[in-house]
Short mmCIF file of C-alpha atoms in Angstrom, two decimals:
data_model
loop_
_atom_site.label_atom_id
_atom_site.label_comp_id
_atom_site.label_asym_id
_atom_site.label_seq_id
_atom_site.Cartn_x
_atom_site.Cartn_y
_atom_site.Cartn_z
CA MET A 53 -7.38 -45.14 -1.29
CA PHE A 54 -6.72 -44.92 2.30
CA THR A 55 -4.08 -45.31 4.46
CA GLY A 56 -5.95 -46.57 7.79
CA ILE A 57 -3.67 -43.96 9.50
CA ILE A 58 -6.18 -41.40 11.32
CA GLU A 59 -4.79 -37.72 10.22
CA SER A 60 -7.78 -35.76 13.02
CA VAL A 61 -10.81 -36.61 14.97
CA GLY A 62 -13.52 -34.60 13.89
CA LYS A 63 -17.05 -33.72 15.36
CA VAL A 64 -20.27 -34.44 13.66
CA LYS A 65 -22.03 -30.91 13.53
CA SER A 66 -24.81 -32.21 11.49
CA MET A 67 -27.27 -35.66 10.48
CA GLN A 68 -29.99 -34.12 7.92
CA PRO A 69 -32.25 -36.20 6.20
CA MET A 70 -32.40 -35.33 3.01
CA GLY A 71 -35.36 -37.28 1.14
CA GLY A 72 -34.23 -40.97 2.61
CA ASP A 73 -30.82 -40.37 3.29
CA ILE A 74 -28.44 -37.78 5.18
CA ARG A 75 -26.32 -35.35 5.05
CA LEU A 76 -24.17 -35.40 7.42
CA THR A 77 -21.63 -32.04 7.69
CA ILE A 78 -18.47 -32.68 9.63
CA GLU A 79 -16.43 -30.10 11.05
CA SER A 80 -12.67 -29.95 12.37
CA ASP A 81 -9.47 -27.45 13.26
CA ASP A 82 -7.32 -29.58 12.71
CA LEU A 83 -7.60 -31.44 9.26
CA ASP A 84 -6.08 -29.32 6.75
CA PHE A 85 -8.57 -27.98 4.27
CA SER A 86 -6.62 -25.79 1.68
CA ASP A 87 -6.82 -28.82 -0.81
CA VAL A 88 -9.64 -30.09 -0.55
CA LYS A 89 -12.55 -29.75 -3.42
CA MET A 90 -15.70 -31.38 -4.18
CA GLY A 91 -16.03 -34.26 -5.70
CA ASP A 92 -13.47 -35.23 -2.71
CA SER A 93 -12.92 -39.02 -1.11
CA ILE A 94 -12.65 -38.01 2.77
CA ALA A 95 -12.86 -42.22 5.00
CA SER A 96 -14.85 -40.92 8.12
CA ASN A 97 -15.25 -43.65 10.42
CA GLY A 98 -13.61 -45.31 7.89
CA ILE A 99 -16.25 -45.48 5.23
CA CYS A 100 -15.59 -43.53 1.81
CA LEU A 101 -17.91 -40.63 1.38
CA THR A 102 -17.30 -37.49 -1.27
CA VAL A 103 -17.27 -34.11 -0.75
CA VAL A 104 -20.94 -31.94 -1.84
CA ASP A 105 -20.05 -29.06 0.29
CA PHE A 106 -17.02 -27.77 2.32
CA GLY A 107 -16.04 -24.76 4.12
CA SER A 108 -12.85 -23.61 6.13
CA ASN A 109 -13.01 -26.08 8.89
CA TYR A 110 -15.98 -28.62 7.49
CA TYR A 111 -17.07 -30.78 5.05
CA ALA A 112 -20.55 -32.37 4.22
CA VAL A 113 -21.43 -35.46 1.92
CA ASP A 114 -24.94 -36.91 1.09
CA VAL A 115 -25.19 -40.75 2.74
CA SER A 116 -27.00 -43.02 0.82
CA ARG A 117 -30.03 -45.50 2.46
CA GLU A 118 -27.37 -48.94 1.30
CA THR A 119 -24.13 -46.98 3.35
CA ILE A 120 -26.83 -46.68 6.62
CA ALA A 121 -27.57 -49.80 6.02
CA ARG A 122 -23.94 -51.64 5.85
CA THR A 123 -21.54 -49.58 8.35
CA ALA A 124 -22.17 -48.50 11.98
CA LEU A 125 -22.63 -44.79 11.38
CA GLU A 126 -26.76 -44.67 12.67
CA GLU A 127 -24.58 -44.17 15.97
CA LEU A 128 -23.46 -40.73 15.51
CA LYS A 129 -24.92 -37.78 17.41
CA PRO A 130 -24.67 -34.40 16.72
CA GLY A 131 -21.73 -34.06 18.31
CA HIS A 132 -20.27 -37.82 18.42
CA SER A 133 -16.17 -37.53 17.48
CA VAL A 134 -15.66 -39.21 14.01
CA ASN A 135 -11.72 -40.82 12.48
CA LEU A 136 -11.31 -38.37 10.17
CA GLU A 137 -8.22 -39.46 6.57
CA LYS A 138 -8.30 -37.86 3.38
CA ALA A 139 -7.63 -40.34 0.04
CA MET A 140 -4.08 -40.70 -0.17
CA LEU A 141 -1.77 -39.82 -2.23
CA PRO A 142 1.44 -41.66 -5.31
CA THR A 143 3.87 -39.47 -2.81
CA THR A 144 1.85 -40.33 0.77
CA ARG A 145 4.17 -42.59 3.40
CA PHE A 146 2.13 -45.85 3.56
CA GLY A 147 1.69 -46.22 7.40
CA GLY A 148 -0.80 -48.35 7.79
CA HIS A 149 -2.27 -50.85 5.18
CA ILE A 150 -4.27 -50.66 2.02
CA VAL A 151 -7.53 -49.36 2.94
CA ALA A 152 -10.74 -49.11 0.56
CA GLY A 153 -13.10 -47.63 2.74
CA HIS A 154 -15.42 -49.60 1.88
CA VAL A 155 -17.28 -51.21 5.45
CA ASP A 156 -17.56 -54.95 5.05
CA GLY A 157 -19.38 -55.54 8.32
CA VAL A 158 -20.73 -53.99 11.74
CA GLY A 159 -18.79 -54.75 14.77
CA VAL A 160 -19.32 -54.93 18.51
CA VAL A 161 -16.64 -54.43 21.31
CA SER A 162 -17.63 -56.98 23.66
CA LYS A 163 -14.36 -56.25 26.01
CA LEU A 164 -12.36 -53.08 26.93
CA GLN A 165 -9.88 -52.54 29.96
CA LYS A 166 -6.35 -51.29 30.24
CA ASP A 167 -3.13 -53.92 29.69
CA ALA A 168 -0.51 -51.90 31.72
CA ARG A 169 -0.12 -48.29 28.71
CA SER A 170 -2.51 -49.67 26.03
CA ILE A 171 -5.78 -50.85 25.87
CA TYR A 172 -6.97 -54.22 25.29
CA ILE A 173 -9.29 -54.57 23.12
CA GLU A 174 -12.37 -57.59 22.42
CA ILE A 175 -14.29 -56.91 19.15
CA GLU A 176 -17.38 -59.29 17.54
CA ILE A 177 -17.16 -58.96 14.30
CA PRO A 178 -20.04 -60.60 11.58
CA LYS A 179 -19.24 -64.12 11.70
CA GLU A 180 -18.78 -64.41 7.24
CA LEU A 181 -15.74 -61.73 7.68
CA ALA A 182 -14.01 -64.08 10.87
CA HIS A 183 -12.35 -66.51 7.82
CA TYR A 184 -10.68 -63.08 6.64
CA THR A 185 -8.63 -62.37 9.95
CA ALA A 186 -5.67 -63.75 10.76
CA THR A 187 -2.92 -63.12 14.04
CA LYS A 188 -1.17 -61.20 13.20
CA GLY A 189 -2.76 -59.33 10.58
CA SER A 190 -4.52 -55.94 9.53
CA ILE A 191 -7.54 -55.11 10.01
CA THR A 192 -9.42 -51.91 10.38
CA VAL A 193 -11.81 -50.59 12.35
CA ASP A 194 -13.96 -47.08 12.62
CA GLY A 195 -10.64 -46.19 9.95
CA ILE A 196 -7.93 -46.63 12.25
CA SER A 197 -5.65 -49.49 10.79
CA LEU A 198 -4.79 -51.85 13.43
CA THR A 199 -2.80 -55.12 13.91
CA THR A 200 -4.83 -57.59 15.75
CA ASN A 201 -3.35 -60.10 18.74
CA LEU A 202 -5.37 -63.29 17.84
CA VAL A 203 -8.45 -64.33 16.39
CA ARG A 204 -10.67 -66.84 18.15
CA ASP A 205 -13.30 -67.85 16.51
CA ASN A 206 -15.22 -64.64 15.52
CA ILE A 207 -13.74 -62.69 17.93
CA VAL A 208 -10.73 -60.28 17.96
CA SER A 209 -8.42 -58.35 20.11
CA LEU A 210 -6.00 -56.12 19.42
CA ASN A 211 -4.25 -53.49 21.79
CA ILE A 212 -4.67 -49.93 21.70
CA ILE A 213 -1.06 -48.22 22.67
CA PRO A 214 -1.54 -44.22 24.24
CA HIS A 215 -0.64 -42.72 20.90
CA THR A 216 -3.45 -44.16 19.00
CA ALA A 217 -6.27 -43.40 21.95
CA GLN A 218 -5.43 -39.98 21.78
CA VAL A 219 -5.58 -39.48 18.29
CA THR A 220 -8.65 -41.45 17.39
CA ASN A 221 -11.61 -41.25 18.99
CA ILE A 222 -11.06 -44.32 20.40
CA ALA A 223 -10.57 -43.18 24.58
CA LYS A 224 -13.71 -40.69 24.34
CA HIS A 225 -16.09 -43.19 22.32
CA TRP A 226 -15.58 -46.92 22.00
CA LEU A 227 -17.38 -48.28 25.53
CA VAL A 228 -18.06 -51.94 25.87
CA GLY A 229 -21.00 -52.64 23.16
CA ASN A 230 -20.26 -49.74 20.92
CA LYS A 231 -21.16 -50.85 17.08
CA VAL A 232 -17.96 -49.95 14.45
CA ASN A 233 -17.12 -50.05 11.66
CA ILE A 234 -14.77 -53.69 10.08
CA GLU A 235 -12.38 -53.61 7.21
CA VAL A 236 -10.30 -56.31 6.06
CA ASP A 237 -7.55 -57.12 4.65
CA ILE A 238 -8.52 -56.43 1.04
CA VAL A 239 -5.19 -58.97 0.20
CA ALA A 240 -6.51 -61.84 1.78
CA ARG A 241 -10.59 -61.06 -0.07
CA TYR A 242 -8.44 -61.29 -3.50
CA LEU A 243 -6.95 -64.18 -2.61
CA GLU A 244 -9.31 -65.46 -2.00
CA ARG A 245 -11.03 -64.89 -5.32
CA LEU A 246 -8.29 -66.34 -6.93
CA LEU A 247 -7.96 -69.53 -4.74
CA ASN A 248 -11.66 -69.97 -5.51
CA LYS A 249 -11.08 -69.52 -9.30
CA SER A 250 -8.33 -71.52 -9.38
CA GLN A 251 -10.22 -74.73 -7.76
CA THR A 252 -12.84 -73.81 -10.42
CA ASP A 253 -10.61 -74.49 -13.08
CA ASP A 254 -8.84 -77.57 -11.51
CA ARG A 255 -12.40 -78.94 -11.49
CA GLN A 256 -13.58 -78.19 -14.80
CA ALA A 257 -9.98 -80.04 -16.56
CA SER A 258 -10.29 -82.94 -14.14
CA ASN A 259 -13.67 -83.20 -15.00
CA PRO A 260 -14.90 -82.31 -18.90
CA GLN A 261 -17.82 -82.71 -17.76
CA ARG A 262 -18.64 -79.88 -16.08
CA GLN A 263 -17.90 -77.78 -18.69
CA ILE A 264 -20.71 -75.96 -21.01
CA THR A 265 -20.19 -76.05 -24.25
CA GLU A 266 -22.53 -76.12 -27.72
CA ALA A 267 -22.22 -80.56 -27.67
CA PHE A 268 -23.05 -80.48 -23.57
CA LEU A 269 -25.99 -78.13 -24.14
CA ALA A 270 -27.30 -80.77 -27.60
CA GLU A 271 -26.50 -83.46 -25.81
CA ASN A 272 -29.38 -82.79 -23.03
CA GLY A 273 -31.94 -81.05 -25.10
CA PHE A 274 -31.54 -77.76 -25.28
CA MET A 275 -29.95 -77.11 -28.17
CA LYS A 276 -31.97 -78.49 -31.90
#
């Protein structure tokens, strides 16, 4: 579990093909590696990845074909900046929102311009994710916990303050047309699940014939 508050900006050292998968190595002189160990989770541009090798200023992860297909990871190249966050501890200050590190889809930066001292950004997200977003709600973009200004259809608008731009890869790498990893608010997903179950239960209670029982199966010729 993560908070979406970026600890360090690393750099892609290598992307090595391995039997259809990728061994991704990321280096950082700023991330604290003193407590990193094998099997730890580190969110890399918002993707929760498992450490399989590490040193004093780098770590390596194996990336499956499933992860490659569902994220913007293939956009990365050696030297590309990557937002990094280690998994949160029980004592971690919760500065962002609940982030699972499970990317829901890939968005595209459709507009980017200066807005006083901040940067105004619009991101086109997959249409099937739009209903999980809300004006002044939370969204994770490349691992960064951000607050939406406005949601219009499947366009999410954001304002990036100077501090956030400086401590993430936004200022260096975000351009119109760039693909970014999107994770919607996990609370919205659970609410949808609960509401759908409640509606299903209500429908079944109001129409007992919808319930699959032994009597129902026998009556409809499925049992002898």
